[in-house]
Short mmCIF file of C-alpha atoms in Angstrom, two decimals:
data_model
loop_
_atom_site.label_atom_id
_atom_site.label_comp_id
_atom_site.label_asym_id
_atom_site.label_seq_id
_atom_site.Cartn_x
_atom_site.Cartn_y
_atom_site.Cartn_z
CA MET A 19 -68.32 71.92 -1.83
CA ALA A 20 -66.91 74.66 0.40
CA ILE A 21 -63.47 76.25 0.14
CA SER A 22 -61.14 74.57 2.61
CA LYS A 23 -59.69 76.39 5.51
CA THR A 24 -56.19 75.84 4.07
CA ALA A 25 -57.16 77.27 0.74
CA GLN A 26 -58.74 80.24 2.36
CA GLN A 27 -55.63 80.89 4.52
CA ASN A 28 -53.25 80.55 1.56
CA HIS A 29 -55.42 82.79 -0.66
CA GLU A 30 -55.75 85.43 2.10
CA HIS A 31 -51.98 85.41 2.56
CA LEU A 32 -51.48 86.31 -1.07
CA PHE A 33 -54.42 88.67 -1.43
CA PRO A 34 -55.34 90.09 1.90
CA GLY A 35 -58.90 91.56 1.97
CA LEU A 36 -59.52 90.88 -1.70
CA VAL A 37 -63.21 90.55 -2.57
CA SER A 38 -63.43 88.26 -5.56
CA THR A 39 -66.14 89.08 -8.04
CA LEU A 40 -65.90 85.61 -9.50
CA LYS A 41 -66.70 84.22 -6.03
CA GLN A 42 -70.02 85.98 -6.42
CA THR A 43 -70.79 85.21 -10.00
CA ASP A 44 -69.17 81.70 -10.27
CA PRO A 45 -68.99 80.28 -6.75
CA GLU A 46 -68.88 76.65 -7.75
CA PHE A 47 -65.87 77.32 -10.07
CA ILE A 48 -64.01 79.33 -7.46
CA GLU A 49 -64.53 76.54 -4.91
CA VAL A 50 -62.97 73.97 -7.21
CA PHE A 51 -60.18 76.24 -8.39
CA ASP A 52 -59.23 77.56 -5.00
CA ASN A 53 -59.33 74.19 -3.31
CA PHE A 54 -57.08 72.71 -6.02
CA THR A 55 -54.65 75.61 -6.51
CA PHE A 56 -54.35 76.82 -2.88
CA ASP A 57 -54.58 73.59 -1.07
CA GLU A 58 -54.48 70.23 -2.93
CA ILE A 59 -51.54 70.73 -5.28
CA LEU A 60 -49.36 72.37 -2.56
CA LYS A 61 -49.22 68.99 -0.81
CA TYR A 62 -47.14 67.62 -3.70
CA GLN A 63 -44.46 70.34 -4.15
CA ASP A 64 -41.61 71.80 -2.15
CA LEU A 65 -41.11 75.27 -3.55
CA ASP A 66 -41.14 78.15 -1.12
CA LEU A 67 -43.97 80.65 -1.67
CA LYS A 68 -41.77 83.30 -3.29
CA LEU A 69 -40.27 80.91 -5.85
CA ARG A 70 -43.75 79.49 -6.55
CA MET A 71 -45.01 82.94 -7.39
CA GLN A 72 -41.99 83.74 -9.50
CA VAL A 73 -42.44 80.68 -11.78
CA THR A 74 -46.18 81.40 -11.90
CA LEU A 75 -45.48 84.89 -13.19
CA ALA A 76 -43.10 83.54 -15.82
CA SER A 77 -45.67 81.00 -16.93
CA LEU A 78 -48.43 83.53 -17.25
CA ILE A 79 -46.27 85.78 -19.44
CA ALA A 80 -45.44 82.86 -21.75
CA MET A 81 -49.18 82.11 -22.15
CA GLN A 82 -50.18 85.76 -22.61
CA CYS A 83 -52.45 85.82 -19.58
CA VAL A 84 -52.08 89.51 -18.82
CA ASN A 85 -55.07 89.95 -16.44
CA GLU A 86 -54.13 86.96 -14.30
CA TYR A 87 -50.54 88.11 -14.41
CA LYS A 88 -51.47 91.45 -12.94
CA ALA A 89 -53.46 89.80 -10.17
CA MET A 90 -50.64 87.36 -9.39
CA LEU A 91 -48.01 90.14 -9.53
CA ASN A 92 -49.88 91.91 -6.80
CA GLY A 93 -49.94 88.73 -4.76
CA ALA A 94 -46.21 88.15 -5.44
CA LEU A 95 -45.36 91.65 -4.27
CA ASN A 96 -47.50 91.12 -1.21
CA ILE A 97 -45.42 88.16 -0.04
CA GLY A 98 -41.91 89.54 -0.71
CA VAL A 99 -41.10 89.23 -4.35
CA THR A 100 -39.24 92.48 -4.94
CA PRO A 101 -39.99 95.02 -7.76
CA ILE A 102 -36.54 94.29 -9.19
CA GLU A 103 -37.18 90.56 -9.17
CA ALA A 104 -40.53 91.11 -10.82
CA LYS A 105 -38.95 93.25 -13.59
CA GLU A 106 -36.19 90.64 -14.09
CA ILE A 107 -38.79 88.00 -14.67
CA VAL A 108 -40.31 90.14 -17.40
CA TYR A 109 -36.93 90.85 -19.00
CA GLN A 110 -36.00 87.16 -18.80
CA ALA A 111 -39.01 86.33 -20.90
CA VAL A 112 -37.91 88.32 -23.87
CA PRO A 113 -35.39 85.78 -25.31
CA TYR A 114 -37.83 82.96 -24.76
CA ALA A 115 -41.29 84.31 -25.45
CA GLY A 116 -40.26 87.22 -27.67
CA LEU A 117 -40.70 90.95 -27.30
CA GLY A 118 -44.00 90.80 -29.16
CA LYS A 119 -45.49 88.76 -26.32
CA VAL A 120 -43.63 90.47 -23.48
CA PHE A 121 -44.16 94.09 -24.27
CA ASP A 122 -47.73 94.20 -22.82
CA PHE A 123 -46.40 92.54 -19.63
CA LEU A 124 -43.73 95.21 -19.23
CA GLN A 125 -46.43 97.81 -19.42
CA ALA A 126 -48.72 95.90 -17.04
CA THR A 127 -45.82 95.53 -14.54
CA ASN A 128 -45.11 99.24 -14.70
CA GLU A 129 -48.79 99.97 -14.11
CA VAL A 130 -48.88 97.74 -10.96
CA LEU A 131 -45.61 99.15 -9.56
CA THR A 132 -46.78 102.73 -10.14
CA GLU A 133 -50.12 102.06 -8.54
CA ARG A 134 -48.23 100.77 -5.45
CA GLY A 135 -46.20 104.04 -5.29
CA ILE A 136 -42.97 102.48 -6.60
CA LYS A 137 -40.83 105.01 -8.46
CA LEU A 138 -39.60 104.05 -11.94
CA PRO A 139 -37.13 103.33 -13.35
CA LEU A 140 -35.75 100.91 -10.92
CA GLU A 141 -32.05 100.59 -10.09
CA GLY A 142 -30.15 99.17 -13.07
CA GLN A 143 -29.13 95.52 -12.90
CA ALA A 144 -26.90 95.18 -16.03
CA THR A 145 -23.41 93.73 -15.56
CA THR A 146 -22.27 93.81 -19.14
CA ASP A 147 -21.66 96.43 -21.80
CA PRO A 148 -21.30 96.29 -25.62
CA ASP A 149 -17.60 95.49 -25.29
CA ASN A 150 -17.84 92.47 -22.97
CA ARG A 151 -21.38 91.07 -23.35
CA TYR A 152 -20.23 88.38 -25.81
CA GLU A 153 -17.38 87.08 -23.63
CA LYS A 154 -19.36 87.24 -20.40
CA GLY A 155 -22.39 85.64 -22.06
CA LEU A 156 -20.26 82.87 -23.51
CA ALA A 157 -18.72 82.25 -20.14
CA THR A 158 -22.17 82.13 -18.53
CA VAL A 159 -23.60 79.74 -21.07
CA ARG A 160 -20.53 77.44 -20.74
CA GLY A 161 -21.21 77.28 -17.04
CA ILE A 162 -24.80 76.24 -17.62
CA VAL A 163 -24.79 73.98 -20.72
CA GLY A 164 -21.15 73.32 -21.41
CA ASP A 165 -19.92 73.60 -24.96
CA THR A 166 -23.36 73.71 -26.71
CA VAL A 167 -22.93 77.22 -28.12
CA ASP A 168 -19.29 76.64 -28.88
CA ASN A 169 -20.28 73.58 -30.96
CA MET A 170 -22.89 75.66 -32.76
CA LEU A 171 -20.28 78.23 -33.62
CA LYS A 172 -17.99 75.57 -34.99
CA THR A 173 -20.54 73.44 -36.94
CA ALA A 174 -23.29 75.76 -38.08
CA PRO A 175 -23.37 76.85 -41.74
CA ALA A 176 -21.83 80.25 -42.22
CA SER A 177 -25.28 81.69 -42.88
CA GLN A 178 -26.50 80.54 -39.45
CA LYS A 179 -23.59 81.22 -37.12
CA HIS A 180 -25.08 84.51 -36.03
CA PHE A 181 -27.79 82.61 -34.13
CA ALA A 182 -25.08 81.06 -31.97
CA THR A 183 -23.54 84.48 -31.51
CA PHE A 184 -26.91 85.91 -30.50
CA LEU A 185 -27.34 83.14 -27.89
CA ALA A 186 -24.00 84.13 -26.34
CA ASP A 187 -24.25 87.91 -26.40
CA ASN A 188 -27.94 88.57 -26.27
CA CYS A 189 -29.69 85.68 -24.49
CA PHE A 190 -27.01 85.04 -21.98
CA GLY A 191 -24.88 88.19 -22.22
CA ASP A 192 -27.70 90.71 -21.99
CA PHE A 193 -30.06 88.84 -19.80
CA TYR A 194 -28.63 85.87 -17.80
CA THR A 195 -25.77 87.98 -16.50
CA ARG A 196 -28.00 90.54 -14.90
CA ASN A 197 -28.28 90.98 -11.19
CA GLY A 198 -31.61 90.60 -9.41
CA LEU A 199 -31.98 86.84 -9.95
CA ASP A 200 -29.50 84.05 -9.60
CA VAL A 201 -28.78 81.51 -12.26
CA LYS A 202 -30.72 78.71 -10.52
CA THR A 203 -33.82 80.79 -10.41
CA ARG A 204 -33.39 81.99 -14.02
CA GLU A 205 -33.16 78.38 -15.22
CA LEU A 206 -36.34 77.48 -13.40
CA LEU A 207 -38.08 80.48 -15.04
CA SER A 208 -36.84 79.42 -18.44
CA PHE A 209 -38.14 75.91 -17.85
CA ALA A 210 -41.51 77.31 -16.66
CA MET A 211 -41.85 79.48 -19.74
CA LEU A 212 -40.93 76.77 -22.24
CA ILE A 213 -43.41 74.17 -20.85
CA SER A 214 -46.09 76.87 -20.62
CA MET A 215 -45.79 77.88 -24.24
CA GLY A 216 -45.73 74.42 -25.61
CA GLY A 217 -44.28 73.49 -28.97
CA ALA A 218 -40.63 73.97 -27.71
CA ASP A 219 -39.87 70.41 -26.59
CA PRO A 220 -36.21 70.35 -27.69
CA GLN A 221 -35.58 73.61 -25.84
CA ALA A 222 -37.46 72.41 -22.84
CA LYS A 223 -35.34 69.28 -22.75
CA GLY A 224 -32.23 71.38 -23.03
CA HIS A 225 -33.27 73.41 -20.08
CA ILE A 226 -34.19 70.39 -18.01
CA ALA A 227 -30.51 69.29 -18.44
CA ALA A 228 -29.36 72.87 -17.74
CA ASN A 229 -31.39 72.98 -14.50
CA ALA A 230 -29.73 69.83 -13.37
CA ASN A 231 -26.30 71.25 -14.27
CA VAL A 232 -26.90 74.35 -12.02
CA GLY A 233 -28.26 72.31 -9.05
CA ASN A 234 -32.01 72.22 -9.52
CA SER A 235 -33.11 68.67 -8.72
CA LYS A 236 -35.68 66.66 -10.52
CA GLU A 237 -38.01 67.02 -7.49
CA THR A 238 -37.73 70.79 -7.85
CA LEU A 239 -38.63 70.59 -11.50
CA LEU A 240 -41.56 68.29 -10.73
CA SER A 241 -42.72 70.88 -8.16
CA VAL A 242 -42.66 73.54 -10.90
CA VAL A 243 -44.83 71.40 -13.14
CA THR A 244 -47.15 70.64 -10.21
CA VAL A 245 -47.76 74.25 -9.17
CA LEU A 246 -48.26 75.32 -12.84
CA LEU A 247 -50.81 72.57 -13.54
CA PRO A 248 -53.88 74.70 -12.71
CA PHE A 249 -52.62 77.44 -15.07
CA ILE A 250 -51.20 75.51 -18.02
CA GLY A 251 -53.63 72.53 -17.97
CA TYR A 252 -53.13 68.83 -18.24
CA PRO A 253 -51.81 68.37 -21.83
CA ARG A 254 -48.88 70.74 -21.29
CA SER A 255 -48.22 69.45 -17.77
CA LEU A 256 -48.13 65.83 -18.92
CA THR A 257 -45.92 66.76 -21.84
CA ALA A 258 -43.55 68.43 -19.44
CA LEU A 259 -43.64 65.38 -17.22
CA SER A 260 -42.77 63.12 -20.16
CA LEU A 261 -39.82 65.35 -21.15
CA LEU A 262 -38.59 65.44 -17.59
CA ASN A 263 -38.65 61.66 -17.32
CA GLU A 264 -36.88 61.38 -20.68
CA VAL A 265 -34.02 63.64 -19.70
CA LEU A 266 -33.84 62.70 -16.00
CA PRO A 267 -35.18 59.07 -15.72
CA GLU A 268 -36.42 57.85 -12.43
CA LYS A 269 -33.73 55.94 -10.50
CA GLN A 270 -34.33 52.21 -10.41
CA ALA A 271 -34.81 50.65 -6.96
#
């Protein structure tokens, strides 16, 4: 099996001039992986290259693949993902994957940006402060998932209401309100992270509905699952497909 011309061209576009050591040590594996990832699956998705790389970065963070993340981050920066967008993807991962998983990726991102001569810190993107983060976060979450958090605040036991408050002021107030990425992109990133981690089916279903609410079609979500398949594997991809069909059933002819 040889690497197809299309796969070679797509790989070169992301990683111009890269000499792969695995191509020397594991040529059969690289032929299969490159043909599948950079040619075959691309026939069944409609994401533009920049968005494809953004969801891939989010997925790799969720799965703790720091070496592949650094490689793909360089590719993403090569094709137009901005340093601010890259940083926002990392920040966005904190409320979903947790700081314990994300910290190493923040360091890795800083290393890659510094190696490329990009001065840190980048321009700030926060739009809230301690006085308004709750109200702005609550307004944001209402626009995405309706009264879900409001209902949690009303119905949760007194000992658990702080989780609903944290969703409003921290998850949405501190992160979703930031500049650098729009809400539609942030929802796709959240979906990508949740299906990549596995074990968060209720949350994944919630964000499938949220994606539909903000204008991301089922076809777009299918594209996300498709492009992530080589990275997350078949069990998680098929689980994501099942959840997607449950929340957004196929229209009957």
